[in-house]
Amino acid sequence: MGITNTIENQSNTQLLSIGQDEVTPKCKELLNTLPKERGWRTPNIYLYQDFWCQPTEIQAIISMQNHYIAQDTDIIVSTIPKSGTTWLKALCFAIAKRQLYPHDRSNHPLLTSNPHELVPFLEYKLFANLGIPDMSSLARPLLMGTHVPIGALPDSVRNSGCKIVYMVRNPLDTYVSIWHFLSKLRPNSLGPPISFQEGFDMYCQGTIGFGPYWDHMLGYWHESLRNPRKVMFLRYEDMKENTGFHLRKLADFLGFPFSPEEEEEGVVEGIVKLCSFEKMKEVDVNKNGKGAIADFDNKNLFRKGVVGDWVNYFSPTMVERLTKIMDQKLAASGLSFKI
């Protein structure tokens, strides 16, 4: 049985009969005590442990915090939404599982499954809908994804030898990608689509899923400086500019360095091509499949994947506003972005 089916079957067999957009009475009691703002895909989002998220996300995060015990061999892929998550998951899977699945296999899992199925989200898959999967019997290394800030991960993550790979993206490009993505997923029942300007105001205020994003970035950034063997901090733009170079660094960090023989055989270049945006976008499951994360078409996960698309959407005033916010929030941290 493949890794995807194993994870999904073990998770699904333990789900309680609860709707996708429903939460338990206990969770509703908690929500009534939390600050709330208008949501994008739900009527409201709530401030839980200093970041904003949807009701079902809060319920899943609590379950994850209570039940996930990290193992030393676990690998957690973390991002802000729409910061290259799908790509980074594909790269990590291809690196860590290449002995089982050589990159040049015609039936490689990345050619038949979406990366989010192979590297499932803690909060959207493994612990969603009150699921408590038994991960103890799964093959290691176990790869998982999350959008949760580092401070909200279970203590076992910090206290174990597990690795965290974190990637950020230029905040301007991130917002453009978020706006397109969430606009496609917004239910008609919530009324008219949120305009680019209105969404931008929410983004700048930090009241957006898993935001404020500057806090999200800084949490992982500071931990990567304190413990570089534990947390690897990547920038999307750097990865796009020289994917092979950063892929080698990523493999070293994860404990799966490329051998001289692999270098000679072109394995690095093969993985870069296998996981490229252009290649993944054309895979059938990513064109016509559904449900890799939640109940929406997988094709919504692939738009452009380019650097600098923000210039087609932002006014000079918007650029100035967001740049000023990020300069203030990131001041003296050493964290910066190529604009």
Coordinates of C-alpha atoms in Angstrom, one line a residue:
M1 CA 0.0 0.0 0.0
G2 CA 1.4 3.4 -1.0
I3 CA 2.3 6.1 1.6
T4 CA -0.7 8.3 0.4
N5 CA -3.3 5.5 0.8
T6 CA -1.8 4.4 4.2
I7 CA -2.0 7.9 5.7
E8 CA -5.5 8.6 4.3
N9 CA -6.9 5.2 5.3
Q10 CA -5.6 5.4 8.8
S11 CA -6.9 8.9 9.2
N12 CA -10.3 8.4 7.7
T13 CA -11.1 5.3 9.7
Q14 CA -11.0 7.4 12.9
L15 CA -13.0 10.4 11.7
L16 CA -16.1 11.3 13.6
S17 CA -19.3 12.1 11.7
I18 CA -18.8 15.8 11.7
G19 CA -19.4 18.1 8.7
Q20 CA -16.6 19.9 6.9
D21 CA -17.7 23.3 8.2
E22 CA -18.9 22.2 11.6
V23 CA -17.2 22.2 15.0
T24 CA -18.0 20.6 18.2
P25 CA -19.9 22.3 21.0
K26 CA -16.7 22.6 23.0
C27 CA -15.0 24.3 20.1
K28 CA -18.0 26.7 19.7
E29 CA -17.6 27.6 23.3
L30 CA -14.0 28.5 22.7
L31 CA -14.8 30.5 19.6
N32 CA -17.3 32.6 21.6
T33 CA -14.3 33.8 23.7
L34 CA -12.0 34.7 20.8
P35 CA -11.7 38.0 18.9
K36 CA -13.2 37.7 15.4
E37 CA -13.1 39.4 12.1
R38 CA -14.7 38.9 8.7
G39 CA -13.5 35.8 7.0
W40 CA -12.8 35.1 3.3
R41 CA -14.0 31.5 3.0
T42 CA -16.0 31.5 6.2
P43 CA -18.2 34.1 7.8
N44 CA -15.6 34.8 10.4
I45 CA -12.0 34.1 11.3
Y46 CA -10.8 34.0 14.9
L47 CA -7.7 35.0 16.7
Y48 CA -6.3 31.9 18.3
Q49 CA -2.9 31.8 20.0
D50 CA -2.1 35.2 18.3
F51 CA -2.9 34.1 14.7
W52 CA -6.1 34.2 12.7
C53 CA -7.7 31.1 11.4
Q54 CA -11.1 29.5 10.6
P55 CA -13.2 27.5 13.0
T56 CA -12.4 24.0 11.6
E57 CA -8.7 24.9 11.5
I58 CA -8.7 25.8 15.2
Q59 CA -10.4 22.5 16.0
A60 CA -7.8 20.6 14.0
I61 CA -4.9 22.5 15.4
I62 CA -6.0 21.8 19.0
S63 CA -6.2 18.1 18.1
M64 CA -2.8 18.2 16.5
Q65 CA -1.3 20.0 19.6
N66 CA -2.8 17.4 21.9
H67 CA -2.0 14.2 19.9
Y68 CA 0.9 14.7 17.5
I69 CA 4.1 13.4 19.0
A70 CA 7.0 14.3 16.7
Q71 CA 9.7 11.7 16.0
D72 CA 13.3 12.5 15.3
T73 CA 13.0 11.4 11.7
D74 CA 9.9 13.5 11.0
I75 CA 10.1 16.3 8.4
I76 CA 7.7 19.3 8.6
V77 CA 7.3 21.5 5.6
S78 CA 5.9 24.9 6.7
T79 CA 4.9 27.9 4.7
I80 CA 2.6 30.9 4.7
P81 CA -0.3 30.1 2.3
K82 CA 0.5 30.6 -1.4
S83 CA 4.3 30.8 -0.8
G84 CA 5.4 27.9 -2.9
T85 CA 3.9 25.2 -0.6
T86 CA 3.0 22.7 -3.3
W87 CA 6.5 23.0 -5.0
L88 CA 8.4 22.7 -1.7
K89 CA 6.4 19.6 -0.7
A90 CA 7.3 18.0 -4.1
L91 CA 11.0 18.8 -3.7
C92 CA 11.1 17.4 -0.1
F93 CA 9.3 14.3 -1.1
A94 CA 11.5 13.7 -4.2
I95 CA 14.7 14.2 -2.1
A96 CA 13.7 12.1 0.9
K97 CA 12.0 9.2 -1.0
R98 CA 14.4 9.0 -4.0
Q99 CA 15.8 5.6 -3.0
L100 CA 12.2 4.2 -3.1
Y101 CA 11.1 6.3 -6.0
P102 CA 13.9 7.3 -8.4
H103 CA 13.1 10.6 -10.2
D104 CA 13.1 9.0 -13.7
R105 CA 10.4 6.4 -12.9
S106 CA 7.5 6.7 -15.3
N107 CA 5.1 5.9 -12.4
H108 CA 6.8 8.2 -9.9
P109 CA 4.2 9.2 -7.1
L110 CA 4.6 12.9 -8.1
L111 CA 3.3 11.9 -11.6
T112 CA 0.2 10.2 -10.2
S113 CA -0.5 12.1 -6.9
N114 CA -0.7 15.7 -5.9
P115 CA 2.2 16.7 -3.6
H116 CA -0.4 17.6 -0.8
E117 CA -1.5 13.9 -0.9
L118 CA 2.1 12.7 -0.5
V119 CA 3.0 15.3 2.2
P120 CA -0.4 15.8 3.9
F121 CA -1.2 18.8 6.0
L122 CA -1.4 18.3 9.8
E123 CA -4.4 20.7 10.1
Y124 CA -6.2 19.9 6.8
K125 CA -5.7 16.1 6.5
L126 CA -4.2 14.2 9.4
F127 CA -6.0 16.0 12.2
A128 CA -8.9 17.4 10.3
N129 CA -12.5 16.6 11.3
L130 CA -11.3 15.3 14.7
G131 CA -9.2 12.7 13.1
I132 CA -6.4 11.2 15.3
P133 CA -4.3 9.1 12.9
D134 CA -2.0 6.4 14.2
M135 CA 1.3 7.5 12.7
S136 CA 3.5 5.2 14.7
S137 CA 3.4 2.4 12.1
L138 CA 4.1 4.6 9.1
A139 CA 7.3 4.4 7.1
R140 CA 10.0 6.9 8.1
P141 CA 10.8 9.6 7.3
L142 CA 7.3 10.9 7.6
L143 CA 6.7 14.1 5.7
M144 CA 4.0 16.5 6.8
G145 CA 3.0 20.0 6.0
T146 CA 1.5 22.9 7.9
H147 CA 0.7 26.6 7.7
V148 CA 0.7 26.9 11.5
P149 CA 3.1 29.4 13.1
I150 CA 6.1 27.8 14.8
G151 CA 4.9 28.9 18.3
A152 CA 1.7 26.8 17.8
L153 CA 3.4 23.6 17.0
P154 CA 3.4 20.9 19.7
D155 CA 6.2 20.9 22.3
S156 CA 7.4 17.6 20.9
V157 CA 8.3 19.3 17.6
R158 CA 10.7 21.7 19.4
N159 CA 12.0 19.0 21.8
S160 CA 12.6 16.3 19.2
G161 CA 15.2 16.0 16.4
C162 CA 12.6 16.5 13.7
K163 CA 13.5 18.9 10.9
I164 CA 11.4 21.9 9.8
V165 CA 11.8 23.4 6.3
Y166 CA 10.2 26.9 6.0
M167 CA 9.8 29.0 2.9
V168 CA 8.6 32.5 2.4
R169 CA 7.8 34.6 -0.6
N170 CA 7.8 38.2 -1.5
P171 CA 4.8 39.6 0.4
L172 CA 3.5 41.4 -2.7
D173 CA 3.5 38.3 -4.9
T174 CA 2.1 36.3 -1.9
Y175 CA -0.9 38.6 -1.7
V176 CA -1.7 38.4 -5.4
S177 CA -1.6 34.6 -5.3
I178 CA -3.8 34.5 -2.1
W179 CA -6.3 36.9 -3.7
H180 CA -6.7 34.7 -6.8
F181 CA -6.8 31.5 -4.8
L182 CA -9.3 32.6 -2.2
S183 CA -11.5 34.3 -4.7
K184 CA -12.0 31.0 -6.5
L185 CA -12.9 29.2 -3.2
R186 CA -15.2 31.8 -1.7
P187 CA -18.7 30.3 -1.3
N188 CA -21.5 32.2 -3.1
S189 CA -23.4 32.1 0.2
L190 CA -21.0 34.7 1.6
G191 CA -22.0 37.3 -0.9
P192 CA -20.0 39.1 -3.6
P193 CA -16.3 38.4 -4.1
I194 CA -13.8 40.4 -2.0
S195 CA -12.2 43.1 -4.1
F196 CA -8.5 43.3 -4.6
Q197 CA -8.4 46.5 -2.5
E198 CA -10.6 45.1 0.3
G199 CA -8.6 42.0 0.5
F200 CA -5.4 44.0 0.5
D201 CA -6.7 46.0 3.5
M202 CA -7.3 42.7 5.4
Y203 CA -3.8 41.5 4.4
C204 CA -2.2 44.7 5.7
Q205 CA -4.1 44.5 8.9
G206 CA -2.9 40.9 9.4
T207 CA -6.5 39.6 9.6
I208 CA -6.1 36.8 7.1
G209 CA -5.7 33.1 7.5
F210 CA -2.6 32.2 9.7
G211 CA -1.7 35.9 9.7
P212 CA -0.3 38.4 10.6
Y213 CA 2.3 37.1 8.1
W214 CA 5.1 39.2 9.5
D215 CA 4.7 37.4 12.9
H216 CA 4.6 34.1 11.0
M217 CA 7.9 34.8 9.1
L218 CA 9.7 36.2 12.1
G219 CA 8.9 33.2 14.3
Y220 CA 10.5 30.8 11.9
W221 CA 13.3 33.2 11.0
H222 CA 14.4 33.7 14.5
E223 CA 14.3 30.0 15.2
S224 CA 16.4 29.3 12.1
L225 CA 19.0 31.7 13.4
R226 CA 19.0 30.1 16.9
N227 CA 18.9 26.5 15.7
P228 CA 20.0 26.2 12.0
R229 CA 20.2 22.4 12.3
K230 CA 16.5 22.3 13.3
V231 CA 14.9 24.9 11.0
M232 CA 15.9 25.7 7.4
F233 CA 14.7 29.1 6.1
L234 CA 14.2 29.5 2.4
R235 CA 13.1 32.3 0.1
Y236 CA 10.9 31.4 -2.9
E237 CA 12.7 33.9 -5.1
D238 CA 16.1 32.4 -4.3
M239 CA 14.8 28.9 -5.0
K240 CA 13.4 30.0 -8.4
E241 CA 16.7 31.7 -9.3
N242 CA 18.9 28.8 -8.6
T243 CA 16.9 25.7 -7.8
G244 CA 19.7 23.2 -8.1
F245 CA 22.0 25.0 -5.7
H246 CA 19.3 25.3 -3.0
L247 CA 18.0 21.7 -3.7
R248 CA 21.5 20.5 -2.7
K249 CA 21.5 22.5 0.4
L250 CA 18.0 21.2 1.2
A251 CA 19.1 17.6 0.7
D252 CA 22.1 18.2 3.0
F253 CA 19.8 19.7 5.7
L254 CA 17.3 16.9 5.5
G255 CA 20.1 14.3 5.9
F256 CA 19.8 13.0 2.3
P257 CA 22.8 14.5 0.6
F258 CA 23.4 13.7 -3.1
S259 CA 26.3 11.4 -3.7
P260 CA 29.0 12.0 -6.3
E261 CA 27.5 9.2 -8.3
E262 CA 24.1 10.9 -8.2
E263 CA 25.6 14.2 -9.3
E264 CA 27.3 12.5 -12.2
E265 CA 24.0 10.8 -13.2
G266 CA 22.1 14.1 -13.2
V267 CA 19.8 13.2 -10.3
V268 CA 19.7 16.8 -9.1
E269 CA 18.7 18.2 -12.5
G270 CA 16.2 15.3 -12.8
I271 CA 14.4 16.2 -9.6
V272 CA 14.4 19.9 -10.5
K273 CA 12.6 19.0 -13.7
L274 CA 10.3 16.5 -12.1
C275 CA 9.1 19.1 -9.5
S276 CA 9.0 22.1 -11.8
F277 CA 5.8 24.2 -12.0
E278 CA 5.5 23.4 -15.7
K279 CA 5.7 19.7 -15.2
M280 CA 3.4 19.5 -12.1
K281 CA 0.8 21.7 -13.8
E282 CA 0.5 19.2 -16.7
V283 CA 0.1 16.1 -14.5
D284 CA -3.4 14.7 -14.9
V285 CA -4.2 14.6 -11.2
N286 CA -3.3 18.2 -10.9
K287 CA -5.3 19.2 -14.0
N288 CA -8.4 17.1 -13.4
G289 CA -8.2 15.8 -9.8
K290 CA -9.9 17.1 -6.7
G291 CA -9.5 17.0 -2.9
A292 CA -5.7 17.1 -2.5
I293 CA -6.2 19.5 0.4
A294 CA -10.0 20.0 0.7
D295 CA -13.0 19.8 -1.4
F296 CA -11.9 21.9 -4.4
D297 CA -10.2 21.2 -7.8
N298 CA -6.5 20.6 -7.6
K299 CA -6.0 22.9 -10.6
N300 CA -6.7 25.8 -8.3
L301 CA -3.3 25.1 -6.7
F302 CA -1.5 26.1 -9.9
R303 CA -1.7 29.6 -11.4
K304 CA 1.6 31.1 -12.6
G305 CA 4.3 30.3 -10.1
V306 CA 6.4 33.3 -11.3
V307 CA 8.3 36.0 -9.5
G308 CA 7.2 39.7 -9.9
D309 CA 3.6 39.2 -11.0
W310 CA 2.6 41.8 -8.4
V311 CA 3.6 44.6 -10.8
N312 CA 0.5 43.8 -12.8
Y313 CA -1.9 44.4 -9.9
F314 CA -0.4 46.9 -7.4
S315 CA -0.8 50.6 -7.5
P316 CA 2.2 52.7 -6.4
T317 CA 0.2 53.6 -3.2
M318 CA -0.3 50.0 -2.4
V319 CA 3.4 49.2 -2.9
E320 CA 4.4 52.0 -0.6
R321 CA 1.9 51.0 2.1
L322 CA 2.9 47.3 2.2
T323 CA 6.6 48.1 1.9
K324 CA 6.4 50.5 4.8
I325 CA 4.5 47.9 6.9
M326 CA 7.1 45.2 6.2
D327 CA 10.0 47.5 6.9
Q328 CA 8.5 48.4 10.2
K329 CA 7.6 44.9 11.2
L330 CA 10.9 43.3 10.1
A331 CA 13.2 46.2 11.3
A332 CA 16.4 45.0 12.8
S333 CA 15.5 41.3 12.3
G334 CA 17.9 40.9 9.3
L335 CA 15.0 39.5 7.2
S336 CA 14.4 41.2 3.9
F337 CA 12.9 40.5 0.5
K338 CA 13.8 41.2 -3.1
I339 CA 11.2 43.5 -4.5

